[in-house]
Coordinates of N, CA and C and ligand atoms in Angstrom, one line a residue:
M1 N 44.2 -16.5 -39.8 CA 43.0 -15.6 -39.8 C 43.0 -14.8 -38.4
N2 N 42.9 -13.5 -38.4 CA 42.9 -12.8 -37.2 C 41.5 -12.1 -37.0
V3 N 40.8 -12.4 -35.9 CA 39.4 -12.1 -35.8 C 39.2 -11.4 -34.5
V4 N 38.2 -10.4 -34.4 CA 37.8 -9.8 -33.2 C 36.3 -10.2 -33.0
L5 N 35.9 -10.5 -31.8 CA 34.5 -10.7 -31.4 C 34.1 -9.5 -30.6
L6 N 33.1 -8.8 -31.2 CA 32.6 -7.6 -30.6 C 31.2 -7.8 -30.1
G7 N 30.8 -7.0 -29.1 CA 29.4 -7.1 -28.6 C 29.4 -6.8 -27.1
P8 N 28.2 -6.5 -26.6 CA 28.1 -6.1 -25.2 C 28.5 -7.2 -24.3
P9 N 28.7 -6.9 -23.0 CA 29.0 -7.9 -22.0 C 27.7 -8.8 -22.0
G10 N 27.9 -10.1 -21.9 CA 26.7 -11.0 -21.8 C 26.2 -11.4 -23.2
A11 N 26.9 -11.0 -24.3 CA 26.4 -11.3 -25.6 C 26.7 -12.8 -26.0
G12 N 27.6 -13.4 -25.2 CA 28.0 -14.8 -25.5 C 29.4 -14.8 -26.2
K13 N 30.1 -13.8 -26.1 CA 31.4 -13.7 -26.8 C 32.4 -14.8 -26.3
G14 N 32.4 -15.0 -25.0 CA 33.3 -16.0 -24.4 C 33.0 -17.4 -24.8
T15 N 31.7 -17.7 -24.7 CA 31.2 -19.0 -25.1 C 31.5 -19.3 -26.6
Q16 N 31.2 -18.4 -27.4 CA 31.4 -18.6 -28.9 C 32.9 -18.6 -29.2
A17 N 33.7 -17.8 -28.5 CA 35.1 -17.8 -28.8 C 35.8 -19.1 -28.5
V18 N 35.4 -19.7 -27.4 CA 36.0 -21.0 -27.0 C 35.7 -22.0 -28.2
R19 N 34.5 -22.1 -28.7 CA 34.2 -23.0 -29.8 C 34.9 -22.7 -31.1
L20 N 34.8 -21.4 -31.4 CA 35.4 -21.0 -32.7 C 36.9 -21.1 -32.7
S21 N 37.6 -20.9 -31.6 CA 39.0 -21.0 -31.6 C 39.4 -22.4 -31.8
K22 N 38.6 -23.4 -31.3 CA 38.9 -24.8 -31.5 C 38.7 -25.2 -32.9
T23 N 37.5 -24.8 -33.5 CA 37.3 -25.3 -34.9 C 38.2 -24.6 -35.9
A24 N 38.6 -23.4 -35.6 CA 39.4 -22.7 -36.6 C 40.9 -22.7 -36.3
G25 N 41.2 -23.3 -35.1 CA 42.7 -23.4 -34.7 C 43.3 -22.1 -34.4
L26 N 42.5 -21.2 -33.8 CA 43.0 -19.8 -33.5 C 43.3 -19.7 -32.0
L27 N 44.3 -18.9 -31.6 CA 44.5 -18.6 -30.2 C 43.5 -17.7 -29.7
H28 N 42.8 -18.1 -28.6 CA 41.7 -17.3 -28.0 C 42.3 -16.4 -27.0
L29 N 42.1 -15.1 -27.1 CA 42.7 -14.2 -26.2 C 41.5 -13.3 -25.6
S30 N 41.1 -13.6 -24.4 CA 40.1 -12.8 -23.7 C 40.7 -11.9 -22.7
S31 N 40.5 -10.6 -23.0 CA 41.1 -9.6 -22.1 C 40.6 -9.7 -20.7
G32 N 39.3 -10.0 -20.5 CA 38.7 -10.2 -19.2 C 39.4 -11.3 -18.4
D33 N 39.5 -12.5 -19.1 CA 40.2 -13.7 -18.5 C 41.6 -13.4 -18.2
I34 N 42.3 -12.7 -19.0 CA 43.7 -12.4 -18.8 C 43.8 -11.5 -17.5
L35 N 43.0 -10.5 -17.5 CA 43.0 -9.6 -16.3 C 42.6 -10.3 -15.0
R36 N 41.6 -11.2 -15.1 CA 41.3 -12.0 -13.9 C 42.5 -12.9 -13.4
A37 N 43.2 -13.4 -14.4 CA 44.4 -14.3 -14.1 C 45.4 -13.4 -13.4
E38 N 45.6 -12.2 -13.9 CA 46.6 -11.2 -13.3 C 46.2 -10.9 -11.9
R39 N 44.9 -10.8 -11.7 CA 44.4 -10.5 -10.3 C 44.7 -11.7 -9.4
R40 N 44.4 -12.9 -9.9 CA 44.6 -14.1 -9.0 C 46.1 -14.2 -8.7
A41 N 47.0 -13.9 -9.6 CA 48.4 -14.0 -9.4 C 48.9 -12.8 -8.7
E42 N 48.1 -11.8 -8.3 CA 48.4 -10.6 -7.5 C 49.6 -9.9 -8.1
T43 N 49.6 -9.7 -9.5 CA 50.6 -8.9 -10.1 C 50.3 -7.4 -10.0
E44 N 51.3 -6.6 -10.4 CA 51.1 -5.2 -10.4 C 49.9 -4.8 -11.3
L45 N 49.9 -5.4 -12.5 CA 48.8 -5.1 -13.4 C 47.4 -5.5 -12.8
G46 N 47.4 -6.6 -12.2 CA 46.1 -7.1 -11.6 C 45.7 -6.2 -10.5
R47 N 46.6 -5.7 -9.7 CA 46.3 -4.8 -8.6 C 45.7 -3.5 -9.2
K48 N 46.4 -3.0 -10.2 CA 45.9 -1.7 -10.8 C 44.5 -1.9 -11.4
A49 N 44.2 -3.1 -12.0 CA 43.0 -3.3 -12.7 C 41.8 -3.5 -11.8
Q50 N 42.1 -3.9 -10.6 CA 41.0 -4.4 -9.7 C 39.9 -3.4 -9.5
E51 N 40.2 -2.2 -9.1 CA 39.2 -1.2 -8.8 C 38.3 -0.9 -10.0
Y52 N 38.9 -0.8 -11.2 CA 38.1 -0.5 -12.4 C 37.1 -1.6 -12.6
M53 N 37.7 -2.9 -12.6 CA 36.8 -4.0 -12.9 C 35.7 -4.2 -11.9
D54 N 35.9 -4.0 -10.6 CA 34.9 -4.2 -9.6 C 33.8 -3.1 -9.7
S55 N 34.1 -2.0 -10.3 CA 33.1 -0.9 -10.4 C 32.4 -1.0 -11.7
G56 N 32.8 -1.8 -12.7 CA 32.2 -1.9 -14.0 C 32.8 -0.9 -15.0
A57 N 33.9 -0.2 -14.5 CA 34.6 0.7 -15.5 C 35.6 0.0 -16.3
L58 N 36.1 0.7 -17.4 CA 37.1 0.1 -18.2 C 38.5 0.4 -17.6
V59 N 39.3 -0.6 -17.8 CA 40.7 -0.4 -17.3 C 41.4 0.5 -18.4
P60 N 42.3 1.4 -17.9 CA 42.8 2.4 -18.9 C 43.5 1.8 -20.1
D61 N 43.3 2.5 -21.3 CA 43.7 2.0 -22.6 C 45.2 1.6 -22.6
D62 N 46.1 2.4 -22.0 CA 47.5 2.1 -22.1 C 47.9 0.7 -21.4
L63 N 47.2 0.5 -20.3 CA 47.5 -0.8 -19.6 C 47.0 -2.0 -20.4
I64 N 45.8 -1.9 -21.0 CA 45.2 -2.9 -21.8 C 46.0 -3.2 -23.1
L65 N 46.3 -2.1 -23.7 CA 47.0 -2.2 -25.0 C 48.3 -2.9 -24.8
S66 N 49.1 -2.5 -23.8 CA 50.4 -3.2 -23.7 C 50.2 -4.7 -23.3
M67 N 49.2 -4.9 -22.5 CA 49.0 -6.3 -22.1 C 48.6 -7.2 -23.3
M68 N 47.7 -6.7 -24.1 CA 47.2 -7.5 -25.3 C 48.2 -7.6 -26.4
V69 N 49.0 -6.5 -26.6 CA 50.1 -6.6 -27.6 C 51.1 -7.7 -27.3
Q70 N 51.4 -7.8 -26.0 CA 52.3 -8.8 -25.5 C 51.7 -10.2 -25.9
H71 N 50.4 -10.4 -25.7 CA 49.8 -11.7 -25.9 C 49.7 -12.0 -27.5
I72 N 49.4 -11.0 -28.2 CA 49.3 -11.1 -29.7 C 50.7 -11.5 -30.3
G73 N 51.7 -11.1 -29.6 CA 53.1 -11.3 -30.0 C 53.5 -12.8 -29.7
R74 N 52.7 -13.5 -29.0 CA 53.1 -14.9 -28.6 C 53.2 -15.8 -29.8
E75 N 54.1 -16.8 -29.8 CA 54.3 -17.7 -30.9 C 53.0 -18.3 -31.3
E76 N 52.2 -18.7 -30.4 CA 50.9 -19.4 -30.7 C 49.9 -18.6 -31.4
A77 N 50.2 -17.2 -31.4 CA 49.2 -16.3 -32.1 C 49.6 -16.1 -33.5
K78 N 50.8 -16.7 -33.9 CA 51.3 -16.4 -35.3 C 50.4 -17.0 -36.4
N79 N 49.7 -18.2 -36.0 CA 48.8 -18.8 -37.0 C 47.4 -18.2 -37.0
G80 N 47.2 -17.2 -36.2 CA 45.9 -16.6 -36.1 C 45.4 -16.5 -34.7
F81 N 44.6 -15.4 -34.4 CA 44.1 -15.2 -33.1 C 42.6 -14.8 -33.1
L82 N 41.9 -15.0 -32.0 CA 40.5 -14.6 -31.9 C 40.5 -13.7 -30.6
L83 N 40.2 -12.4 -30.8 CA 40.2 -11.5 -29.6 C 38.8 -11.4 -29.1
D84 N 38.7 -11.5 -27.8 CA 37.4 -11.5 -27.1 C 37.4 -10.5 -26.0
G85 N 36.7 -9.4 -26.1 CA 36.7 -8.3 -25.1 C 37.7 -7.2 -25.4
F86 N 38.4 -7.3 -26.4 CA 39.4 -6.3 -26.8 C 39.4 -6.3 -28.3
P87 N 39.5 -5.1 -29.0 CA 39.5 -3.7 -28.3 C 38.1 -3.3 -27.9
R88 N 38.1 -2.4 -26.9 CA 36.8 -1.9 -26.4 C 36.7 -0.4 -26.5
T89 N 37.6 0.3 -27.0 CA 37.5 1.7 -27.3 C 38.2 2.0 -28.6
V90 N 37.9 3.1 -29.2 CA 38.5 3.5 -30.5 C 40.0 3.6 -30.4
A91 N 40.4 4.2 -29.2 CA 41.9 4.3 -29.0 C 42.6 2.9 -29.0
Q92 N 41.9 1.9 -28.4 CA 42.5 0.6 -28.4 C 42.5 0.0 -29.8
A93 N 41.4 0.2 -30.6 CA 41.4 -0.3 -31.9 C 42.5 0.3 -32.8
Q94 N 42.7 1.6 -32.6 CA 43.7 2.3 -33.4 C 45.1 1.8 -33.0
G95 N 45.3 1.6 -31.7 CA 46.6 1.1 -31.2 C 46.8 -0.3 -31.8
L96 N 45.8 -1.1 -31.8 CA 45.9 -2.5 -32.3 C 46.3 -2.5 -33.8
D97 N 45.6 -1.6 -34.6 CA 45.8 -1.5 -36.0 C 47.3 -1.1 -36.3
V98 N 47.8 -0.1 -35.6 CA 49.1 0.3 -35.7 C 50.1 -0.8 -35.4
R99 N 49.9 -1.5 -34.3 CA 50.8 -2.5 -33.9 C 50.8 -3.7 -35.0
L100 N 49.7 -4.1 -35.4 CA 49.6 -5.2 -36.4 C 50.3 -4.7 -37.7
A101 N 50.0 -3.5 -38.2 CA 50.6 -3.0 -39.4 C 52.1 -3.0 -39.4
K102 N 52.7 -2.7 -38.2 CA 54.1 -2.7 -38.0 C 54.7 -4.1 -38.3
E103 N 53.9 -5.1 -38.0 CA 54.4 -6.5 -38.2 C 53.8 -7.1 -39.5
N104 N 53.3 -6.3 -40.4 CA 52.7 -6.8 -41.6 C 51.5 -7.7 -41.4
R105 N 50.8 -7.5 -40.3 CA 49.7 -8.3 -40.0 C 48.4 -7.4 -40.0
K106 N 47.2 -8.0 -40.0 CA 46.0 -7.2 -40.0 C 44.9 -8.0 -39.5
L107 N 43.8 -7.3 -39.2 CA 42.5 -8.0 -38.8 C 41.8 -8.5 -40.1
D108 N 41.3 -9.7 -40.1 CA 40.5 -10.1 -41.3 C 39.0 -9.9 -41.1
A109 N 38.5 -10.0 -39.9 CA 37.1 -9.9 -39.7 C 36.8 -9.4 -38.3
V110 N 35.7 -8.7 -38.1 CA 35.2 -8.3 -36.8 C 33.8 -8.7 -36.7
V111 N 33.5 -9.8 -35.9 CA 32.2 -10.3 -35.8 C 31.5 -9.5 -34.7
C112 N 30.4 -8.9 -35.0 CA 29.7 -8.1 -33.9 C 28.4 -8.9 -33.5
I113 N 28.3 -9.4 -32.3 CA 27.2 -10.1 -31.8 C 26.2 -9.0 -31.3
E114 N 25.0 -9.0 -32.0 CA 24.0 -7.9 -31.6 C 22.9 -8.5 -30.7
I115 N 22.7 -7.8 -29.6 CA 21.7 -8.2 -28.6 C 21.2 -7.1 -27.8
D116 N 20.0 -7.1 -27.3 CA 19.5 -5.9 -26.6 C 19.9 -5.9 -25.1
D117 N 19.9 -4.8 -24.5 CA 20.3 -4.6 -23.1 C 19.5 -5.5 -22.1
A118 N 18.2 -5.6 -22.3 CA 17.4 -6.3 -21.3 C 17.8 -7.8 -21.3
T119 N 18.1 -8.3 -22.5 CA 18.5 -9.7 -22.5 C 19.8 -10.0 -21.9
V120 N 20.8 -9.1 -22.1 CA 22.1 -9.3 -21.6 C 22.1 -9.1 -20.0
S121 N 21.3 -8.2 -19.6 CA 21.2 -7.9 -18.2 C 20.7 -9.1 -17.5
K122 N 19.6 -9.7 -18.0 CA 19.0 -10.9 -17.4 C 20.1 -12.1 -17.4
R123 N 20.8 -12.2 -18.5 CA 21.8 -13.3 -18.6 C 22.9 -13.1 -17.5
L124 N 23.4 -11.9 -17.4 CA 24.5 -11.6 -16.5 C 24.2 -11.7 -15.0
T125 N 23.1 -11.0 -14.6 CA 22.7 -11.0 -13.2 C 22.3 -12.3 -12.7
G126 N 21.9 -13.2 -13.6 CA 21.5 -14.6 -13.1 C 22.6 -15.6 -13.2
R127 N 23.8 -15.1 -13.5 CA 24.9 -16.1 -13.7 C 25.7 -16.3 -12.4
W128 N 25.8 -17.6 -12.1 CA 26.5 -18.0 -10.9 C 27.6 -19.1 -11.3
S129 N 28.8 -19.0 -10.6 CA 29.8 -20.0 -11.0 C 30.4 -20.6 -9.7
C130 N 31.1 -21.7 -10.0 CA 31.7 -22.4 -8.9 C 33.1 -21.9 -8.7
P131 N 33.5 -21.4 -7.6 CA 34.9 -20.9 -7.4 C 35.9 -22.0 -7.4
N132 N 35.4 -23.3 -7.2 CA 36.3 -24.4 -7.1 C 36.6 -25.0 -8.5
C133 N 35.5 -25.3 -9.3 CA 35.8 -26.0 -10.6 C 35.4 -25.1 -11.8
A134 N 34.9 -23.9 -11.6 CA 34.7 -22.9 -12.6 C 33.4 -23.2 -13.4
R135 N 32.6 -24.2 -13.0 CA 31.4 -24.5 -13.8 C 30.4 -23.3 -13.6
V136 N 29.7 -23.0 -14.7 CA 28.9 -21.8 -14.7 C 27.4 -22.3 -14.8
F137 N 26.5 -21.6 -14.0 CA 25.1 -21.9 -14.0 C 24.3 -20.6 -14.2
H138 N 23.0 -20.8 -14.5 CA 22.2 -19.6 -14.6 C 20.9 -19.9 -13.8
E139 N 20.5 -19.0 -12.9 CA 19.4 -19.3 -12.0 C 18.1 -19.6 -12.8
E140 N 18.0 -19.1 -14.0 CA 16.7 -19.4 -14.8 C 17.0 -20.4 -15.9
F141 N 18.1 -20.2 -16.7 CA 18.3 -21.0 -17.9 C 19.0 -22.3 -17.7
S142 N 19.9 -22.4 -16.7 CA 20.6 -23.7 -16.4 C 20.9 -23.8 -14.9
P143 N 19.8 -23.9 -14.1 CA 20.0 -23.9 -12.7 C 20.7 -25.1 -12.1
P144 N 21.4 -25.0 -11.0 CA 22.0 -26.2 -10.4 C 20.9 -27.0 -9.8
K145 N 21.2 -28.3 -9.6 CA 20.1 -29.2 -9.0 C 19.7 -28.7 -7.6
A146 N 20.6 -28.3 -6.8 CA 20.3 -27.7 -5.4 C 20.7 -26.3 -5.5
A147 N 19.8 -25.4 -5.1 CA 20.0 -23.9 -5.2 C 21.3 -23.5 -4.5
G148 N 22.1 -22.8 -5.3 CA 23.3 -22.2 -4.7 C 24.5 -23.1 -4.5
V149 N 24.4 -24.4 -5.0 CA 25.4 -25.4 -4.8 C 25.9 -26.0 -6.1
C150 N 27.2 -26.1 -6.3 CA 27.7 -26.7 -7.6 C 27.3 -28.2 -7.7
D151 N 26.7 -28.6 -8.9 CA 26.3 -29.9 -9.2 C 27.6 -30.9 -9.2
A152 N 28.7 -30.3 -9.7 CA 29.8 -31.2 -9.9 C 30.6 -31.4 -8.6
C153 N 30.8 -30.4 -7.8 CA 31.7 -30.6 -6.6 C 31.1 -30.1 -5.3
G154 N 29.9 -29.7 -5.3 CA 29.2 -29.4 -4.0 C 29.6 -28.1 -3.3
Q155 N 30.4 -27.3 -4.0 CA 30.9 -26.0 -3.4 C 29.7 -25.0 -3.5
P156 N 29.7 -24.0 -2.6 CA 28.7 -23.0 -2.7 C 29.0 -22.1 -4.0
L157 N 28.0 -21.7 -4.7 CA 28.3 -20.9 -6.0 C 28.4 -19.5 -5.6
S158 N 29.1 -18.7 -6.4 CA 29.3 -17.3 -6.2 C 29.0 -16.5 -7.5
R159 N 28.7 -15.2 -7.3 CA 28.5 -14.4 -8.5 C 29.7 -13.5 -8.7
R160 N 30.1 -13.3 -9.9 CA 31.2 -12.4 -10.2 C 30.9 -11.1 -9.7
N161 N 31.8 -10.4 -9.0 CA 31.5 -9.0 -8.5 C 30.9 -8.1 -9.6
D162 N 31.4 -8.3 -10.8 CA 30.9 -7.4 -11.8 C 29.6 -7.9 -12.5
D163 N 29.0 -8.9 -12.0 CA 27.7 -9.4 -12.4 C 26.6 -8.9 -11.5
E164 N 27.0 -8.1 -10.4 CA 25.9 -7.5 -9.5 C 25.1 -6.6 -10.4
P165 N 23.8 -6.5 -10.2 CA 22.9 -5.7 -11.0 C 23.4 -4.2 -11.3
A166 N 23.9 -3.5 -10.2 CA 24.3 -2.1 -10.4 C 25.5 -2.1 -11.3
V167 N 26.4 -3.1 -11.1 CA 27.6 -3.1 -11.9 C 27.3 -3.4 -13.4
V168 N 26.4 -4.3 -13.6 CA 26.0 -4.7 -15.0 C 25.5 -3.4 -15.7
A169 N 24.7 -2.6 -15.0 CA 24.1 -1.4 -15.6 C 25.3 -0.5 -16.0
E170 N 26.3 -0.4 -15.2 CA 27.4 0.5 -15.5 C 28.2 -0.1 -16.6
R171 N 28.4 -1.4 -16.7 CA 29.1 -2.0 -17.8 C 28.4 -1.7 -19.2
L172 N 27.1 -1.8 -19.1 CA 26.3 -1.6 -20.4 C 26.4 -0.1 -20.8
R173 N 26.4 0.8 -19.8 CA 26.6 2.2 -20.1 C 27.9 2.5 -20.8
H174 N 29.0 1.9 -20.2 CA 30.3 2.0 -20.8 C 30.3 1.4 -22.2
Y175 N 29.6 0.3 -22.4 CA 29.6 -0.3 -23.7 C 29.0 0.6 -24.8
H176 N 27.9 1.2 -24.4 CA 27.2 2.1 -25.4 C 28.1 3.4 -25.7
E177 N 28.7 3.9 -24.6 CA 29.4 5.1 -24.8 C 30.8 4.9 -25.5
L178 N 31.5 3.9 -25.1 CA 32.9 3.8 -25.5 C 33.1 2.6 -26.5
T179 N 32.4 1.6 -26.5 CA 32.7 0.4 -27.3 C 31.8 0.4 -28.6
K180 N 30.6 0.9 -28.5 CA 29.7 0.9 -29.7 C 30.3 1.6 -30.9
P181 N 31.0 2.7 -30.7 CA 31.6 3.4 -31.8 C 32.6 2.5 -32.7
L182 N 33.0 1.4 -32.1 CA 33.8 0.5 -32.9 C 33.1 -0.1 -34.0
V183 N 31.8 -0.2 -33.9 CA 30.9 -0.8 -35.0 C 31.2 0.1 -36.3
A184 N 31.1 1.4 -36.1 CA 31.3 2.3 -37.3 C 32.8 2.2 -37.7
Y185 N 33.7 2.1 -36.8 CA 35.1 2.1 -37.1 C 35.4 0.9 -38.0
Y186 N 34.9 -0.3 -37.6 CA 35.2 -1.4 -38.4 C 34.4 -1.6 -39.7
R187 N 33.2 -0.9 -39.6 CA 32.4 -0.9 -40.9 C 33.1 -0.1 -41.9
D188 N 33.7 1.0 -41.5 CA 34.5 1.8 -42.4 C 35.7 1.1 -42.9
E189 N 36.3 0.2 -42.1 CA 37.4 -0.6 -42.6 C 37.0 -1.7 -43.5
G190 N 35.6 -1.9 -43.6 CA 35.1 -3.0 -44.5 C 35.2 -4.4 -44.0
I191 N 35.4 -4.6 -42.6 CA 35.6 -5.9 -42.1 C 34.5 -6.3 -41.1
L192 N 33.5 -5.5 -40.9 CA 32.4 -5.8 -39.9 C 31.5 -6.9 -40.4
R193 N 31.2 -7.9 -39.5 CA 30.3 -8.9 -39.8 C 29.2 -9.0 -38.7
P194 N 28.1 -8.3 -38.9 CA 27.1 -8.3 -37.8 C 26.3 -9.7 -37.8
V195 N 26.0 -10.1 -36.5 CA 25.3 -11.4 -36.4 C 24.4 -11.3 -35.2
S196 N 23.2 -11.8 -35.3 CA 22.2 -11.8 -34.2 C 22.6 -12.7 -33.1
G197 N 22.6 -12.2 -31.8 CA 23.0 -13.0 -30.7 C 21.8 -13.6 -29.9
R198 N 20.6 -13.6 -30.5 CA 19.4 -13.9 -29.8 C 19.1 -15.4 -29.8
G199 N 19.7 -16.2 -30.7 CA 19.3 -17.6 -30.7 C 20.1 -18.5 -29.7
S200 N 20.0 -19.8 -29.8 CA 20.7 -20.7 -28.9 C 22.2 -20.6 -29.2
V201 N 23.0 -21.2 -28.4 CA 24.5 -21.2 -28.6 C 24.8 -21.7 -29.9
D202 N 24.2 -22.9 -30.3 CA 24.4 -23.5 -31.6 C 24.0 -22.6 -32.8
E203 N 22.9 -22.0 -32.6 CA 22.4 -21.1 -33.7 C 23.3 -19.9 -33.9
V204 N 23.8 -19.3 -32.8 CA 24.7 -18.1 -33.0 C 26.0 -18.6 -33.6
F205 N 26.5 -19.8 -33.1 CA 27.7 -20.3 -33.7 C 27.6 -20.5 -35.2
E206 N 26.5 -21.1 -35.6 CA 26.4 -21.3 -37.1 C 26.3 -20.0 -37.8
A207 N 25.5 -19.0 -37.2 CA 25.4 -17.7 -37.9 C 26.7 -17.0 -38.0
I208 N 27.6 -17.2 -37.0 CA 28.9 -16.5 -37.1 C 29.7 -17.2 -38.2
R209 N 29.7 -18.5 -38.3 CA 30.5 -19.2 -39.3 C 30.0 -18.9 -40.7
K210 N 28.7 -18.7 -40.8 CA 28.1 -18.3 -42.1 C 28.6 -16.9 -42.5
A211 N 28.6 -16.0 -41.5 CA 28.9 -14.6 -41.8 C 30.4 -14.4 -42.0
C212 N 31.2 -15.4 -41.6 CA 32.6 -15.2 -41.6 C 33.3 -16.5 -42.1
P213 N 33.3 -16.7 -43.4 CA 33.8 -17.9 -43.9 C 35.3 -18.1 -43.5
G214 N 35.7 -19.3 -43.1 CA 37.1 -19.4 -42.6 C 37.1 -19.7 -41.1
L215 N 36.0 -19.3 -40.5 CA 35.9 -19.6 -39.0 C 35.3 -20.9 -38.8
Ligands
LIG301 P1 34.9 -9.1 -19.5 O1 35.1 -10.4 -18.8 O2 35.3 -9.0 -20.9 O3 33.5 -8.6 -19.3 O4 35.8 -8.0 -18.7 C1 35.7 -7.8 -17.3 C2 36.2 -6.4 -17.0 O5 37.6 -6.3 -17.3 C3 35.6 -5.3 -17.7 O6 34.4 -4.8 -17.1 C4 36.7 -4.2 -17.6 O7 36.7 -3.6 -16.3 C5 37.9 -5.0 -17.8 N1 38.3 -5.1 -19.2 C6 38.3 -6.3 -20.0 N2 38.7 -6.0 -21.3 C7 38.9 -4.7 -21.3 C8 39.3 -3.8 -22.3 N3 39.6 -4.2 -23.6 N4 39.5 -2.4 -22.0 C9 39.3 -2.0 -20.8 N5 38.9 -2.8 -19.8 C10 38.7 -4.1 -20.0

């Protein structure tokens, strides 16, 4: 089964993708995580992506498409994949369709997690993570025991550059302008599965599985 998780930044795509990929045995491919790994490894692609990511802009379509096509071509993706954060523009979606069709593959479902801007903005700007062990906290919903310090390893917590309030506003603007048109694109293809993102992690997980049998 080949699935896309669509929704604004902060909708919980990453959290749900980790769980769903385990239960359904799909390869989880997060374009944001792949780009962050490229940056850590200081590759040419990572260097090119850096400025766009830090300002909340989208990385150019050609760079993203060739990066994701390479990952979708991996042996582990042959039994099915779960895309998280990609595609994010109509051009990326068209490029993905063309590429899959060439290999006699296709998308089976696009789960769209629906949630309002105020809620995602609160989630993202309050998110802090440990640079050492990657544990994630939220200053209101899941605060660390001591403010600003990781419970697990005692390191000072940091905020992702792109979770700064001004950058979050920019990411949401790009979502509405460039990514939201994908809802109509996939509705026209007959594979859109809308789900409310407002409940707990467990509730949203169950709603996705109900909307998308096989996940
Ligand atoms: P994310 O972790 O999915 O929020 O992605 C972090 C950042 O990586 C985004 O704000 C973009 O700058 C970049 N990015 C991730 N996926 C894409 C994509 N499909 N197209 C363009 N830029 C992307």
